[in-house]
Short mmCIF file of C-alpha atoms in Angstrom, two decimals:
data_model
loop_
_atom_site.label_atom_id
_atom_site.label_comp_id
_atom_site.label_asym_id
_atom_site.label_seq_id
_atom_site.Cartn_x
_atom_site.Cartn_y
_atom_site.Cartn_z
CA MET A 79 54.36 308.73 20.64
CA ASP A 80 57.12 311.08 19.47
CA GLN A 81 55.94 314.57 18.59
CA LYS A 82 57.48 316.11 15.44
CA PRO A 83 58.37 319.83 15.84
CA PHE A 84 56.62 320.80 12.60
CA LEU A 85 53.22 319.35 13.63
CA SER A 86 50.64 321.64 15.27
CA PHE A 87 49.66 321.05 18.89
CA GLY A 88 46.01 320.50 17.89
CA PHE A 89 46.98 317.91 15.29
CA CYS A 90 49.17 316.08 17.79
CA MET A 91 46.35 315.97 20.37
CA MET A 92 43.93 314.64 17.73
CA VAL A 93 46.37 311.82 16.84
CA LEU A 94 47.02 311.08 20.53
CA SER A 95 43.27 310.87 21.18
CA LEU A 96 42.86 308.38 18.37
CA PHE A 97 45.85 306.38 19.53
CA LEU A 98 44.31 305.84 22.96
CA LEU A 99 41.14 304.27 21.59
CA PRO A 100 41.34 300.62 22.65
CA TYR A 101 40.12 298.98 19.49
CA CYS A 102 40.55 301.62 16.78
CA ARG A 103 42.53 299.97 13.96
CA PRO A 104 43.85 303.16 12.28
CA ALA A 105 45.19 304.54 15.54
CA ALA A 106 46.64 301.48 17.34
CA GLY A 107 47.74 299.56 14.26
CA SER A 108 47.37 295.85 13.63
CA GLU A 109 50.38 294.89 15.76
CA ALA A 110 49.10 296.82 18.79
CA LEU A 111 45.61 295.34 18.32
CA THR A 112 47.06 291.86 18.21
CA LEU A 113 48.95 292.52 21.45
CA ILE A 114 45.85 293.95 23.11
CA ARG A 115 43.83 290.85 22.21
CA GLN A 116 46.61 288.54 23.46
CA PHE A 117 46.93 290.49 26.73
CA ASP A 118 43.15 290.57 27.18
CA SER A 119 43.09 286.80 26.74
CA LEU A 120 45.90 286.29 29.28
CA LEU A 121 44.14 288.54 31.80
CA ASN A 122 40.76 286.79 31.24
CA LYS A 123 42.49 283.47 31.90
CA LYS A 124 44.22 285.04 34.95
CA GLU A 125 47.65 284.15 33.56
CA PHE A 126 49.22 286.87 35.62
CA PHE A 127 52.84 285.76 35.29
CA ARG A 128 52.70 285.31 31.49
CA LEU A 129 51.03 288.70 31.17
CA GLU A 130 53.74 290.26 33.33
CA ARG A 131 56.48 288.82 31.13
CA GLN A 132 54.80 289.84 27.87
CA LEU A 133 53.97 293.29 29.10
CA ALA A 134 57.64 293.87 30.08
CA LEU A 135 58.64 292.99 26.50
CA HIS A 136 55.93 294.97 24.66
CA HIS A 137 54.73 297.77 26.90
CA GLU A 138 56.02 300.52 24.61
CA GLU A 139 53.96 299.08 21.75
CA LEU A 140 50.64 299.59 23.54
CA PRO A 141 48.44 302.70 23.68
CA ALA A 142 49.03 304.48 26.99
CA ALA A 143 45.52 303.84 28.41
CA ARG A 144 45.67 300.12 27.65
CA ARG A 145 49.20 299.82 29.07
CA LEU A 146 48.03 301.41 32.35
CA TYR A 147 45.01 299.07 32.35
CA PHE A 148 47.19 295.94 32.23
CA GLU A 149 49.73 297.41 34.70
CA ALA A 150 46.90 298.16 37.16
CA ALA A 151 45.63 294.57 36.88
CA LEU A 152 49.13 293.26 37.65
CA ASP A 153 49.55 295.70 40.57
CA ASN A 154 46.39 294.27 42.06
CA ALA A 155 47.49 290.69 41.50
CA PHE A 156 50.86 291.27 43.07
CA ASN A 157 49.62 293.11 46.17
CA ARG A 158 50.74 296.58 45.10
CA ASN A 159 47.41 298.14 45.99
CA SER A 160 48.22 301.82 46.29
CA SER A 161 49.93 301.63 42.87
CA CYS A 162 46.90 299.84 41.45
CA VAL A 163 44.53 302.60 42.64
CA ALA A 164 46.80 305.39 41.34
CA ARG A 165 47.02 303.83 37.87
CA ILE A 166 43.26 303.28 37.67
CA ASP A 167 42.61 306.89 38.72
CA SER A 168 44.98 308.00 35.96
CA VAL A 169 43.24 305.87 33.33
CA LEU A 170 39.68 306.77 34.30
CA GLY A 171 40.56 310.40 34.75
CA SER A 172 41.82 310.70 31.17
CA ALA A 173 40.10 307.83 29.37
CA PRO A 174 39.42 308.82 25.77
CA ALA A 175 36.03 308.76 24.13
CA GLY A 176 35.38 305.16 23.06
CA PHE A 177 37.08 303.59 26.08
CA GLN A 178 34.82 300.61 26.58
CA ASP A 179 32.45 300.34 29.55
CA SER A 180 33.53 296.72 30.07
CA LEU A 181 37.10 297.95 30.64
CA LYS A 182 35.87 300.60 33.06
CA VAL A 183 33.99 297.92 34.97
CA ASN A 184 37.09 295.77 35.22
CA LEU A 185 39.14 298.71 36.49
CA LEU A 186 36.51 299.78 39.03
CA GLN A 187 36.32 296.20 40.40
CA LEU A 188 40.12 296.09 40.76
CA SER A 189 40.05 299.51 42.44
CA GLY A 190 37.36 298.40 44.90
CA ASP A 191 39.35 295.30 45.75
CA SER A 192 42.57 297.23 46.33
CA TYR A 193 40.77 299.84 48.46
CA PHE A 194 39.32 297.03 50.56
CA LYS A 195 42.75 295.38 51.06
CA MET A 196 44.14 298.72 52.25
CA GLY A 197 41.25 299.14 54.67
CA PHE A 198 39.78 302.14 52.83
CA TYR A 199 36.24 300.80 53.14
CA ALA A 200 34.35 303.96 52.32
CA GLN A 201 36.23 304.37 49.05
CA ALA A 202 35.61 300.71 48.23
CA ALA A 203 31.92 301.11 48.96
CA ARG A 204 31.66 304.22 46.73
CA THR A 205 33.35 302.29 43.93
CA ASP A 206 30.83 299.48 44.28
CA SER A 207 27.99 301.95 44.32
CA LEU A 208 29.23 303.49 41.08
CA LEU A 209 29.33 300.01 39.48
CA ILE A 210 25.80 299.21 40.67
CA HIS A 211 24.21 302.46 39.51
CA ASP A 212 26.13 303.37 36.38
CA PHE A 213 27.33 300.03 34.96
CA ASN A 214 24.62 297.52 35.98
CA LYS A 215 23.75 296.89 32.32
CA THR A 216 27.41 296.19 31.43
CA MET A 217 27.75 293.37 33.96
CA ASP A 218 26.07 289.96 33.81
CA SER A 219 23.72 288.99 36.62
CA ALA A 220 26.32 286.97 38.56
CA ALA A 221 28.90 289.79 38.47
CA LEU A 222 26.29 292.36 39.53
CA ALA A 223 25.15 290.12 42.42
CA SER A 224 28.79 289.79 43.55
CA VAL A 225 29.31 293.56 43.49
CA LYS A 226 26.10 294.06 45.49
CA ASP A 227 27.38 291.62 48.14
CA ASP A 228 30.75 293.40 48.20
CA TRP A 229 28.91 296.71 48.67
CA LEU A 230 27.02 295.35 51.69
CA ILE A 231 30.29 294.40 53.34
CA ARG A 232 32.23 297.54 52.50
CA ASN A 233 29.36 299.91 53.24
CA ALA A 234 28.86 298.30 56.66
CA LEU A 235 32.54 298.95 57.35
CA ARG A 236 32.65 302.47 55.92
CA ASN A 237 33.00 304.15 59.36
CA GLN A 238 35.49 301.61 60.70
CA ALA A 239 39.21 302.33 60.99
CA PRO A 240 41.45 300.32 58.61
CA GLN A 241 42.72 296.97 59.79
CA THR A 242 46.43 297.50 60.51
CA THR A 243 49.24 295.32 61.81
CA GLU A 244 52.23 296.28 63.94
CA VAL A 245 54.80 293.50 63.46
CA GLY A 246 57.40 295.13 65.68
CA ALA A 247 60.07 292.61 66.72
CA GLY A 248 58.07 289.80 65.12
CA ALA A 249 56.95 286.61 66.80
CA VAL A 250 57.69 282.90 67.27
CA LEU A 251 54.60 280.80 67.95
CA THR A 252 53.83 277.16 68.33
CA TRP A 253 51.22 275.81 65.97
CA SER A 254 49.41 272.45 66.12
CA ARG A 255 47.00 270.33 64.15
CA ASP A 256 43.41 269.86 65.18
CA SER A 257 41.54 266.57 65.05
CA ILE A 258 40.82 266.93 61.31
CA GLY A 259 44.44 267.81 60.42
CA LEU A 260 44.15 271.60 59.99
CA MET A 261 46.77 274.04 61.28
CA GLU A 262 45.84 276.08 64.34
CA PHE A 263 47.78 278.82 66.10
CA PRO A 264 46.97 280.80 69.27
CA PHE A 265 46.06 284.47 69.52
CA ARG A 266 45.02 286.68 72.38
CA SER A 267 42.16 289.14 72.65
CA HIS A 268 40.59 290.71 75.78
CA ALA A 269 42.88 288.63 78.00
CA GLN A 270 41.66 285.40 76.50
CA THR A 271 43.78 283.03 74.39
CA VAL A 272 42.04 280.92 71.74
CA ASN A 273 43.14 278.98 68.71
CA ALA A 274 42.43 279.95 65.14
CA ILE A 275 42.55 277.88 61.94
CA PHE A 276 45.27 279.17 59.62
CA ASP A 277 43.36 279.59 56.35
CA THR A 278 44.87 281.48 53.39
CA ARG A 279 41.67 281.01 51.37
CA ALA A 280 39.40 282.61 53.94
CA ASN A 281 38.76 285.90 52.12
CA ILE A 282 37.86 287.48 55.47
CA SER A 283 38.61 286.00 58.87
CA SER A 284 35.60 284.16 60.31
CA ILE A 285 34.23 283.47 63.76
CA THR A 286 31.16 281.80 65.29
CA ARG A 287 28.63 284.08 66.93
CA SER A 288 29.32 282.51 70.32
CA TYR A 289 33.05 283.22 70.02
CA ALA A 290 32.35 286.72 68.68
CA GLU A 291 30.49 287.43 71.93
CA LYS A 292 33.16 285.71 73.98
CA LEU A 293 35.90 287.96 72.51
CA HIS A 294 33.72 291.07 72.68
CA LEU A 295 33.64 291.87 68.95
CA HIS A 296 31.65 294.86 67.81
CA LEU A 297 28.83 293.39 65.74
CA LEU A 298 27.69 295.37 62.69
CA ASP A 299 24.19 295.56 61.31
CA VAL A 300 24.62 293.67 58.05
CA ASN A 301 23.83 290.30 56.47
CA TYR A 302 25.11 289.01 53.16
CA THR A 303 25.75 285.75 51.27
CA GLY A 304 29.06 283.95 51.42
CA GLY A 305 30.47 280.74 49.99
CA SER A 306 32.74 277.86 50.87
CA GLY A 307 35.81 276.89 48.85
CA VAL A 308 35.58 273.57 47.07
CA THR A 309 32.06 272.75 48.21
CA GLY A 310 30.60 275.86 46.50
CA LEU A 311 27.91 276.00 49.21
CA GLN A 312 26.28 279.40 49.97
CA PHE A 313 25.10 280.76 53.34
CA LYS A 314 24.31 283.96 55.20
CA MET A 315 26.68 285.75 57.56
CA GLY A 316 27.32 289.09 59.31
CA LEU A 317 30.34 291.18 60.30
CA GLY A 318 32.20 292.01 63.51
CA VAL A 319 35.31 293.97 64.35
CA ALA A 320 37.93 293.12 67.04
CA ASP A 321 39.50 296.25 68.46
CA SER A 322 42.79 294.47 68.94
CA LEU A 323 44.30 291.02 68.99
CA TYR A 324 47.81 289.68 69.48
CA ILE A 325 49.51 286.96 67.49
CA GLY A 326 52.51 286.43 69.72
CA GLY A 327 53.94 289.95 70.03
CA VAL A 328 52.34 291.11 66.75
CA LEU A 329 49.45 293.52 67.26
CA VAL A 330 46.50 293.53 64.84
CA LEU A 331 44.15 296.49 65.18
CA HIS A 332 40.53 296.61 63.95
CA ALA A 333 40.49 293.07 62.62
CA VAL A 334 37.44 292.31 60.53
CA PHE A 335 35.60 289.01 60.96
CA GLN A 336 32.69 287.36 59.25
CA VAL A 337 30.31 286.27 62.00
CA MET A 338 28.44 283.05 61.33
CA PRO A 339 25.92 280.96 63.26
CA ASP A 340 27.74 278.20 65.15
CA SER A 341 25.90 275.64 63.04
CA ILE A 342 27.46 276.91 59.79
CA LEU A 343 30.95 276.21 61.10
CA TYR A 344 29.97 272.77 62.48
CA ILE A 345 31.11 269.91 60.22
CA ALA A 346 28.50 267.30 61.07
CA PRO A 347 30.03 264.17 59.43
CA LEU A 348 33.24 264.78 61.41
CA HIS A 349 31.50 266.00 64.59
CA PHE A 350 33.85 268.98 64.55
CA GLN A 351 33.16 272.61 65.47
CA LEU A 352 35.20 275.36 63.89
CA ASN A 353 35.27 278.49 66.05
CA VAL A 354 37.77 280.98 64.63
CA ILE A 355 39.36 281.08 61.17
CA MET A 356 42.16 283.57 60.58
CA GLY A 357 41.98 284.61 56.95
CA LEU A 358 43.97 286.32 54.25
CA PRO A 359 43.59 289.97 55.27
CA VAL A 360 45.30 289.28 58.59
CA ILE A 361 47.77 286.74 57.14
CA ALA A 362 48.88 289.06 54.33
CA GLN A 363 49.44 291.96 56.67
CA LEU A 364 51.96 289.87 58.61
CA GLN A 365 54.02 290.21 55.41
CA GLU A 366 55.95 286.95 55.91
CA LEU A 367 55.35 283.68 57.69
CA GLN A 368 57.83 280.82 58.08
CA ILE A 369 56.07 277.53 58.86
CA TYR A 370 58.22 274.67 60.19
CA ASN A 371 57.16 271.05 60.42
CA ASP A 372 58.48 270.89 64.00
CA GLY A 373 55.54 273.12 65.05
CA ARG A 374 57.13 276.58 64.89
CA LEU A 375 55.53 279.57 63.20
CA VAL A 376 57.92 282.48 62.76
CA ILE A 377 56.82 286.02 61.83
CA PRO A 378 60.08 287.93 61.12
CA SER A 379 60.35 291.62 61.96
CA VAL A 380 61.58 292.27 58.40
CA PRO A 381 60.41 290.18 55.44
CA THR A 382 63.14 288.18 53.71
CA PRO A 383 63.87 289.53 50.19
CA GLY A 384 63.28 286.97 47.47
CA ASP A 385 63.20 286.80 43.72
CA LEU A 386 61.23 283.54 43.31
CA HIS A 387 58.02 285.55 42.60
CA ASN A 388 55.54 282.73 42.17
CA MET A 389 52.50 283.89 44.15
CA ALA A 390 49.65 286.21 43.12
CA LEU A 391 46.30 287.26 44.47
CA ASP A 392 43.07 286.72 42.59
CA GLY A 393 41.07 289.20 44.58
CA LEU A 394 41.43 287.76 48.11
CA ASP A 395 42.49 284.30 46.96
CA PRO A 396 46.21 283.48 46.87
CA VAL A 397 47.37 281.43 43.89
CA VAL A 398 50.80 279.81 43.42
CA LEU A 399 52.67 278.86 40.23
CA LEU A 400 53.59 275.16 40.28
CA ARG A 401 55.04 272.80 37.68
CA SER A 402 53.64 269.37 36.92
CA ASP A 403 54.12 267.05 33.91
CA GLY A 404 56.06 269.69 32.03
CA ASP A 405 53.32 272.36 32.48
CA THR A 406 53.58 275.37 34.75
CA LEU A 407 50.10 276.15 36.03
CA LEU A 408 48.38 278.29 38.75
CA TYR A 409 46.72 276.63 41.71
CA HIS A 410 44.82 278.04 44.67
CA PHE A 411 47.00 277.98 47.81
CA ASP A 412 44.77 276.84 50.64
CA SER A 413 46.27 276.24 54.09
CA GLY A 414 42.71 275.69 55.36
CA ALA A 415 42.20 272.52 53.25
CA SER A 416 43.44 269.19 54.53
CA SER A 417 43.96 267.71 51.08
CA THR A 418 44.72 268.82 47.52
CA VAL A 419 41.96 268.77 44.92
CA LEU A 420 42.36 269.26 41.19
CA TYR A 421 39.64 271.20 39.34
CA ALA A 422 37.63 270.33 36.24
CA THR A 423 39.99 272.69 34.35
CA TYR A 424 42.74 270.18 35.06
CA PHE A 425 40.51 267.28 34.21
CA ASN A 426 39.68 268.78 30.83
CA ARG A 427 43.34 269.53 30.06
CA TYR A 428 44.61 266.05 30.95
CA HIS A 429 41.46 264.03 30.27
CA ALA A 430 43.09 261.07 28.58
CA ALA A 431 45.88 260.67 31.13
CA ILE A 432 43.45 260.88 34.04
CA LEU A 433 41.14 258.26 32.57
CA ARG A 434 44.16 256.04 32.03
CA SER A 435 45.69 256.29 35.48
CA GLY A 436 42.84 257.23 37.82
CA HIS A 437 39.64 255.59 38.99
CA SER A 438 36.23 257.14 39.45
CA LYS A 439 34.90 257.80 42.91
CA ARG A 440 32.16 259.78 44.68
CA THR A 441 33.98 262.06 47.16
CA LYS A 442 32.69 264.11 50.03
CA PHE A 443 34.11 267.60 50.48
CA GLY A 444 33.47 269.34 53.79
CA GLY A 445 33.80 272.98 54.83
CA ALA A 446 31.92 275.94 56.24
CA GLY A 447 28.25 275.47 55.43
CA GLY A 448 28.24 271.67 55.19
CA VAL A 449 29.34 268.83 52.94
CA LYS A 450 28.92 268.26 49.22
CA VAL A 451 29.42 265.02 47.23
CA ASN A 452 31.19 265.32 43.88
CA GLU A 453 31.97 262.85 41.09
CA THR A 454 35.75 262.64 40.94
CA PHE A 455 38.64 260.66 39.61
CA MET A 456 41.25 259.61 42.12
CA LEU A 457 44.88 259.78 41.06
CA PRO A 458 47.16 257.38 42.99
CA SER A 459 49.93 260.05 43.08
CA PHE A 460 50.47 263.60 41.90
CA ARG A 461 53.87 265.24 41.38
CA LEU A 462 54.39 268.97 41.83
CA GLU A 463 57.42 271.25 41.69
CA LEU A 464 57.67 274.36 43.84
CA GLY A 465 60.68 276.26 42.54
CA PRO A 466 63.54 273.75 42.45
CA ARG A 467 61.89 271.32 44.87
CA ALA A 468 59.74 268.41 43.65
CA ILE A 469 57.24 266.56 45.89
CA THR A 470 54.67 263.82 45.42
CA ILE A 471 51.21 263.76 46.97
CA ASP A 472 49.34 260.46 47.34
CA SER A 473 45.68 260.03 46.40
CA VAL A 474 44.56 263.27 44.80
CA SER A 475 40.91 263.89 43.77
CA VAL A 476 40.17 265.39 40.37
CA LEU A 477 36.76 267.08 39.94
CA THR A 478 34.94 266.45 36.68
CA GLU A 479 32.62 269.46 36.84
CA LYS A 480 33.37 273.11 37.42
CA ILE A 481 32.65 274.60 40.86
CA SER A 482 31.68 277.83 39.10
CA ASP A 483 31.61 279.26 35.58
CA ALA A 484 34.41 281.62 36.59
CA GLU A 485 36.85 278.75 37.30
CA ARG A 486 40.25 279.52 35.77
CA PHE A 487 42.80 277.77 37.94
CA TYR A 488 43.82 274.11 37.95
CA GLY A 489 43.41 273.02 41.56
CA ASN A 490 43.51 273.75 45.23
CA VAL A 491 46.69 272.68 47.09
CA GLY A 492 46.23 272.03 50.77
CA GLN A 493 47.96 270.71 53.88
CA ASP A 494 49.05 267.45 52.20
CA PHE A 495 51.16 269.66 49.90
CA MET A 496 52.52 271.86 52.69
CA ARG A 497 53.49 268.86 54.87
CA GLN A 498 56.05 267.79 52.20
CA PHE A 499 58.32 270.65 53.23
CA LYS A 500 60.38 270.98 56.42
CA GLU A 501 60.03 274.74 56.10
CA MET A 502 57.66 276.78 54.00
CA THR A 503 57.81 280.58 53.62
CA LEU A 504 54.83 282.72 52.55
CA ASN A 505 55.95 286.22 51.63
CA PHE A 506 53.31 288.80 50.80
CA ARG A 507 55.73 291.64 50.11
CA ASP A 508 57.75 290.06 47.29
CA MET A 509 54.93 287.59 46.58
CA TYR A 510 56.52 284.18 46.78
CA VAL A 511 56.03 280.77 48.31
CA LYS A 512 59.23 278.88 49.09
CA GLY A 513 59.62 275.31 50.35
CA ILE A 514 62.70 273.57 51.73
#
């Protein structure tokens, strides 16, 4: 806000204080209030890319505190974690009287997530503790339970060094598919080479207790509840830390793993035992991965600049912007799923078309923790566009009920999507997915 030279300093500060109030009509004005409501709606729907475009057009029309609030949310979504924390500290350090507790909760949750991604576990745990003790009445029971589980993990890790990755000259690996069609790649730890599932939707890398002992992980004294992707099943697990592991010539230090009973990672209907799942925190620190259908996995020493910008992170879940039937929508990007599944959000949006072209079916979904049967509609084919490239997936399931009340995205694209491309690049610096 421009200061006029004939106004007193005290008067200017009074006006500035009013201007920063998030929902004060005399200060913000009707146009700013309309923008705030629109931007809040976009953020609630996790429409990160639309929010980014609109904020670029209208950022000067927002009160400073609310502008920083939305910018911090986008920093978190686009993997700019240090910037996210800095903006949040700025907002909370100077938040005016009347700044809503619900907004503070949102900012603290984003801050805790960014601290965790950077490996600053003690700071993340302190943020969770603040939420639990000072804002427990602001959050609903599900949100509070989630924060308490986060605190268990982060507090258990508070004395651990951050997970870091030394890419060096990069690496070229050979990947393969296991008996259920999932991608595996080799890594080395304590002179032993084992295969790991490549799973972008594993929020933390996971390992069976027997393999944790085999690879000499340091087991931590903690137990907490976790969940499994599309099945929505819940189960208990612990934590372990690998001092070092090598992915080709790439060194990962202090890698964090969820440690599960072997039985949890056994998929009984398929008679298949999962042992190690390499998840997003390790994958994202590699900065870029180039996956070729001929079985090569390339980790370049320097990420390839790109302006496609179609990937975001919802916490520790990657989402990708894809076009289908004239709509551009966000989908979970799940390299650990063999097939693509569309959510109830998609079913509700295209209800008539799905009833017309699909047929009902009870479908089993398997993952960590077991198998769940869902009522679905099966589409004979589903067309998606990734950037300029269009592909078609055969036989796609559409869920008719939400996995959780927090469901915002439209589906979960898996290996049947990835196999359509001779080469796929995942870039976590410029945040894009590219297929050729």
